[in-house]
PDB file of C-alpha atoms in Angstrom:
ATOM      1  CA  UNK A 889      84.450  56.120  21.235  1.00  0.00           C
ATOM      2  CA  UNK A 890      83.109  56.502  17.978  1.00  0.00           C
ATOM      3  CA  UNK A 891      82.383  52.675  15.828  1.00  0.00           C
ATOM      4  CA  UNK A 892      85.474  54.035  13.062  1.00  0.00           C
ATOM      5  CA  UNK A 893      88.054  54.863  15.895  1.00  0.00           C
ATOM      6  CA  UNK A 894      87.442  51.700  17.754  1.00  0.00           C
ATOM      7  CA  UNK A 895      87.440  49.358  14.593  1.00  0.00           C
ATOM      8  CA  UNK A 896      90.951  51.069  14.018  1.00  0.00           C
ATOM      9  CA  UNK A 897      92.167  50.353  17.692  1.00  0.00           C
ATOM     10  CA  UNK A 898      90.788  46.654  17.303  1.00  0.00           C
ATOM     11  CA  UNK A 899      92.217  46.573  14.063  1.00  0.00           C
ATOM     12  CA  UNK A 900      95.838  47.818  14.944  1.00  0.00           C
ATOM     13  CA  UNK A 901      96.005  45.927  17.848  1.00  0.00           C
ATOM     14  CA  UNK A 902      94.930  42.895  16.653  1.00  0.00           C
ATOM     15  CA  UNK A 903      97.222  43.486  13.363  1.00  0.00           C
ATOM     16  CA  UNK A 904     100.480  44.163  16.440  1.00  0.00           C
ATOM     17  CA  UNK A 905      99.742  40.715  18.174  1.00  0.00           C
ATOM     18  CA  UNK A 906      99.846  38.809  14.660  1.00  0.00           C
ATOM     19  CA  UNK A 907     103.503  40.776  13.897  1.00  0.00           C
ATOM     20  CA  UNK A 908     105.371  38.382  15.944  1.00  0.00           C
ATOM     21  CA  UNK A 909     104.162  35.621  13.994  1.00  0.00           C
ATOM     22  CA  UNK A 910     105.633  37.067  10.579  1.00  0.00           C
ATOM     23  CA  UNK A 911     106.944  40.870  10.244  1.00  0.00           C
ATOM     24  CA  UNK A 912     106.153  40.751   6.582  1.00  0.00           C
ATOM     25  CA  UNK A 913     102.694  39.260   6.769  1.00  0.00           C
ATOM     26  CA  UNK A 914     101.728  42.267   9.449  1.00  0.00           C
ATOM     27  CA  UNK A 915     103.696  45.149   6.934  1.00  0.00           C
ATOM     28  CA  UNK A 916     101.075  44.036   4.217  1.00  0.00           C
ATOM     29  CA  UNK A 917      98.438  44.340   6.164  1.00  0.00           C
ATOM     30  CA  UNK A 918      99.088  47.724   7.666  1.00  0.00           C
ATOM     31  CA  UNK A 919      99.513  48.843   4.315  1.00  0.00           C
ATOM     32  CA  UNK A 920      96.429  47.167   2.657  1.00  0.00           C
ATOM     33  CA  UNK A 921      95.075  48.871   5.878  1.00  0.00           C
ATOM     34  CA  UNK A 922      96.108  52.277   5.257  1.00  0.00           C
ATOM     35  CA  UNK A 923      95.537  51.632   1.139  1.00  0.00           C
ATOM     36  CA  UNK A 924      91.682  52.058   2.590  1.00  0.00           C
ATOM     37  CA  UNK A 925      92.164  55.308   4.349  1.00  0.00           C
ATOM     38  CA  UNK A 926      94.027  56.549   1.318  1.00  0.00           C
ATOM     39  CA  UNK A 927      91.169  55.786  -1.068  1.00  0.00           C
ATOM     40  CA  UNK A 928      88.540  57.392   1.222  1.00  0.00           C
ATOM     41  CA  UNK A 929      90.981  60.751   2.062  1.00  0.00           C
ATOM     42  CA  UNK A 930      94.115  61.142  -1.221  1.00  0.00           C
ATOM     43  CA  UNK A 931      93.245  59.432  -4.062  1.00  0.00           C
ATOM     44  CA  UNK A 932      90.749  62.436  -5.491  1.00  0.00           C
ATOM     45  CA  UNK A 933      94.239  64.485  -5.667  1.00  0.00           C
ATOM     46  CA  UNK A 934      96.835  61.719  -5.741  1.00  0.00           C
ATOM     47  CA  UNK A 935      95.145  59.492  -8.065  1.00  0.00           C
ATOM     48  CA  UNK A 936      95.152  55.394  -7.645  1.00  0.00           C
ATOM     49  CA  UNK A 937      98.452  54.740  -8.106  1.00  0.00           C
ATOM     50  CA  UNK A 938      99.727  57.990  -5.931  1.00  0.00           C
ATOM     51  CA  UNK A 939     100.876  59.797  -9.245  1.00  0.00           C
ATOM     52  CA  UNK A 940      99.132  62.852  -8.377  1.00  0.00           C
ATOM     53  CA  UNK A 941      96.838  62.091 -11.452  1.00  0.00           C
ATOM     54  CA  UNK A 942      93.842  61.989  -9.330  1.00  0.00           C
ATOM     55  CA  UNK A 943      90.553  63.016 -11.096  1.00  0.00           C
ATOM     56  CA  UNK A 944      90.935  66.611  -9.552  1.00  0.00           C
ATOM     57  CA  UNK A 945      94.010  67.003  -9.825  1.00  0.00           C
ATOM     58  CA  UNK A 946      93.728  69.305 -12.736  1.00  0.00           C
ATOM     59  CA  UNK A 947      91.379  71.500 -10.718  1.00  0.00           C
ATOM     60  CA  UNK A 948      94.163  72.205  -8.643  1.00  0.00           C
ATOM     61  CA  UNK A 949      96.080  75.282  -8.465  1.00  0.00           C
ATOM     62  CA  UNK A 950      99.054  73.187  -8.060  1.00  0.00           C
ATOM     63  CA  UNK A 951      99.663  69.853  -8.905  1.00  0.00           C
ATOM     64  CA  UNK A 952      99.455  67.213  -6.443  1.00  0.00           C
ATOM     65  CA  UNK A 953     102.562  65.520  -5.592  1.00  0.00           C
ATOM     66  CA  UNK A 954     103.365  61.928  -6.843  1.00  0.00           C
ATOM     67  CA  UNK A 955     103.507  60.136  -3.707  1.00  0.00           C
ATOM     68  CA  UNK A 956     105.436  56.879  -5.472  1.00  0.00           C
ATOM     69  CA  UNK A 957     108.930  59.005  -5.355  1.00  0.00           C
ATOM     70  CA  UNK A 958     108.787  60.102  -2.261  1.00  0.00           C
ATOM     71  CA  UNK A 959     112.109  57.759  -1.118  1.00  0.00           C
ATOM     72  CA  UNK A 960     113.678  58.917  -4.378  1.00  0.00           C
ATOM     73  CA  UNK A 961     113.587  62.436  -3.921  1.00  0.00           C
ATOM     74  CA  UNK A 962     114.977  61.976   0.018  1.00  0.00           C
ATOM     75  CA  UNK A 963     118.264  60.209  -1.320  1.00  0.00           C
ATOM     76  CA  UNK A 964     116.406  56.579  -0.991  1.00  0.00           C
ATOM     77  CA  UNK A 965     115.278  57.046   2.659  1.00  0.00           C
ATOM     78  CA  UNK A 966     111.597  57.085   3.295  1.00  0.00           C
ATOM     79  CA  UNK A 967     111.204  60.456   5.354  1.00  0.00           C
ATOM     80  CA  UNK A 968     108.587  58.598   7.985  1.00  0.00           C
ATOM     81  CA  UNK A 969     108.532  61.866  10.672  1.00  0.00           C
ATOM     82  CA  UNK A 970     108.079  64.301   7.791  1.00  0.00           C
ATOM     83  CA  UNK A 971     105.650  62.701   5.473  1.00  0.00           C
ATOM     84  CA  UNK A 972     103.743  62.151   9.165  1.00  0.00           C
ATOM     85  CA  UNK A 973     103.748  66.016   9.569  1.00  0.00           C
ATOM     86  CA  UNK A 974     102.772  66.619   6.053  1.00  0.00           C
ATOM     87  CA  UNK A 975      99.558  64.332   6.527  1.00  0.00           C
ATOM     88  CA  UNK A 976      98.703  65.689  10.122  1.00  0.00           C
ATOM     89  CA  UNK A 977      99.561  69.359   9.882  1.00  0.00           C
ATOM     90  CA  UNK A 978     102.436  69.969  11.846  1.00  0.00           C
ATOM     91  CA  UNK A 979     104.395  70.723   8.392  1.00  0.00           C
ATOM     92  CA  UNK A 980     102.739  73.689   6.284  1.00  0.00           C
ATOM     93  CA  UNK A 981     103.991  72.931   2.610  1.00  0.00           C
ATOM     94  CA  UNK A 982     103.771  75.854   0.431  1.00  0.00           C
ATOM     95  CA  UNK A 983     102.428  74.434  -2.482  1.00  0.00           C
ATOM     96  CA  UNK A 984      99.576  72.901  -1.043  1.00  0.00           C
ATOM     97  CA  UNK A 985      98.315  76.231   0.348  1.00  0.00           C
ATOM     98  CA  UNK A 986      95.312  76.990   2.515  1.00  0.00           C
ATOM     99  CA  UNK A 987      92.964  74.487   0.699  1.00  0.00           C
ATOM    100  CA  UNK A 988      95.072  72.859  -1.824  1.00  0.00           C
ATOM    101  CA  UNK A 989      95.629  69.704   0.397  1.00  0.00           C
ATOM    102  CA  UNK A 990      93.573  69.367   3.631  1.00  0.00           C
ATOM    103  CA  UNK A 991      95.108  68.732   7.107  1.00  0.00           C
ATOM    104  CA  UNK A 992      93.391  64.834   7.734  1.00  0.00           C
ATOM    105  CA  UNK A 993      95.328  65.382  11.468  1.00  0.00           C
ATOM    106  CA  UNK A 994      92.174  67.784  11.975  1.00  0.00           C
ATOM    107  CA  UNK A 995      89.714  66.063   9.856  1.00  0.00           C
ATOM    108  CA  UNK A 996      90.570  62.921  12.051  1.00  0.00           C
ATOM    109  CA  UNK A 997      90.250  64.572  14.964  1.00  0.00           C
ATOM    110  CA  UNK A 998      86.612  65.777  14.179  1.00  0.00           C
ATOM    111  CA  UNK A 999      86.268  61.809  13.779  1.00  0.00           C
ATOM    112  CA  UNK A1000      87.903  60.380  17.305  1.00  0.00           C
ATOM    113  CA  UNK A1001      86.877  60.343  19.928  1.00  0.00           C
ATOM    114  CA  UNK A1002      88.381  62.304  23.434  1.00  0.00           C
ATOM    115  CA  UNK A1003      91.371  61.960  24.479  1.00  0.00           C
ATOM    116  CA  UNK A1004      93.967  60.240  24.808  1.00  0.00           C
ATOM    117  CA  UNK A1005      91.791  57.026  23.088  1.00  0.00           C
ATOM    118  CA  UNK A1006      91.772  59.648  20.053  1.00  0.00           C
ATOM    119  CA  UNK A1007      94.739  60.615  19.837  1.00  0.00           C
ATOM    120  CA  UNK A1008      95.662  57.072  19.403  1.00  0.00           C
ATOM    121  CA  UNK A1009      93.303  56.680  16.793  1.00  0.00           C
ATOM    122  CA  UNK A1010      94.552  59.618  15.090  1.00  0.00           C
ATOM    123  CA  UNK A1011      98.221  58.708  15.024  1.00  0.00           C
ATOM    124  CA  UNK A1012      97.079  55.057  14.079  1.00  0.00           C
ATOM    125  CA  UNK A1013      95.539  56.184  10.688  1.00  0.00           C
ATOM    126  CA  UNK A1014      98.322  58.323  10.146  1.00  0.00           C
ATOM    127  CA  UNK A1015     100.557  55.658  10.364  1.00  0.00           C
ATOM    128  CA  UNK A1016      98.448  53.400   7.841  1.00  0.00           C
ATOM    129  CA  UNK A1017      98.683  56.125   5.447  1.00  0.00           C
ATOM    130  CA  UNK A1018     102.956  56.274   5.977  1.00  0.00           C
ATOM    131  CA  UNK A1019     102.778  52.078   5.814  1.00  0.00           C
ATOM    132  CA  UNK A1020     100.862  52.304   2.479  1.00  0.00           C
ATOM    133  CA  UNK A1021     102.373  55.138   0.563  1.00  0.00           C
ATOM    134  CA  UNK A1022     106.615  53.391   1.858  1.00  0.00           C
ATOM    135  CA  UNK A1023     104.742  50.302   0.268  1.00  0.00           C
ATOM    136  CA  UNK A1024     103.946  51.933  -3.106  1.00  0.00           C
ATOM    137  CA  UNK A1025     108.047  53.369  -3.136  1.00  0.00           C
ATOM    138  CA  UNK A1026     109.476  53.232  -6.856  1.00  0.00           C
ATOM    139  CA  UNK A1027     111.965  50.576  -6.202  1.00  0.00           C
TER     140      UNK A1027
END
């Protein structure tokens, strides 16, 4: 197991046990959590804030999307499955074509280590980056 995927298990485990204690204590840190993998894998495209004003983003064929409305365009429901799909691959989306936005389920599988310890760790930074981008949600 690489030193990455088991600071992640430690981390997420360690971050579970402290949710009983206070629900919105452990929220904040799963998304301060994820906030890190978003600055090392979105924020060249999505910019800091998630507006898609990242400091490629005008390289781009297409824009990248502003991650802070994602609740607003689904009718005020944060689409948790889908924007999981987006971020691993399972969901193709047309505008980010072949390169436009990577697949990080693949990237992060390069990372982890066998299975089914990385598969864990892969789903676990997946859900850090859903925690962070529901917590950056135009209210």
């Amino acid at each position: 197991m690489s030193r990455h995927s088991l600071a992640l298990c430690s981390a997420l485990a360690a971050l579970c046990v402290s949710a009983s204690a206070s629900a919105q204590t452990a929220e904040e840190k799963l998304a301060a959590a994820g906030h890190e993998e978003y600055l090392q894998y979105c924020v060249s495209c999505h910019g800091t804030g998630g507006k898609g004003d990242g400091p490629i983003a005008g390289d781009l064929s297409v824009a990248p999307a502003d991650l802070t409305h994602i609740s607003v365009r689904h009718g005020g429901v944060f689409p948790e499955a889908m924007i999981a799909e987006f971020i691993d691959g399972r969901r193709r989306v047309r505008a980010h074509g072949p390169a436009n936005m990577p697949v990080w389920g693949h990237r992060f599988d390069r990372e982890a280590p066998t299975a089914p310890a990385g598969d864990i760790a892969i789903r676990g930074r997946v859900l850090l980056l859903i925690e962070y981008l529901r917590s950056i949600q135009a209210k």
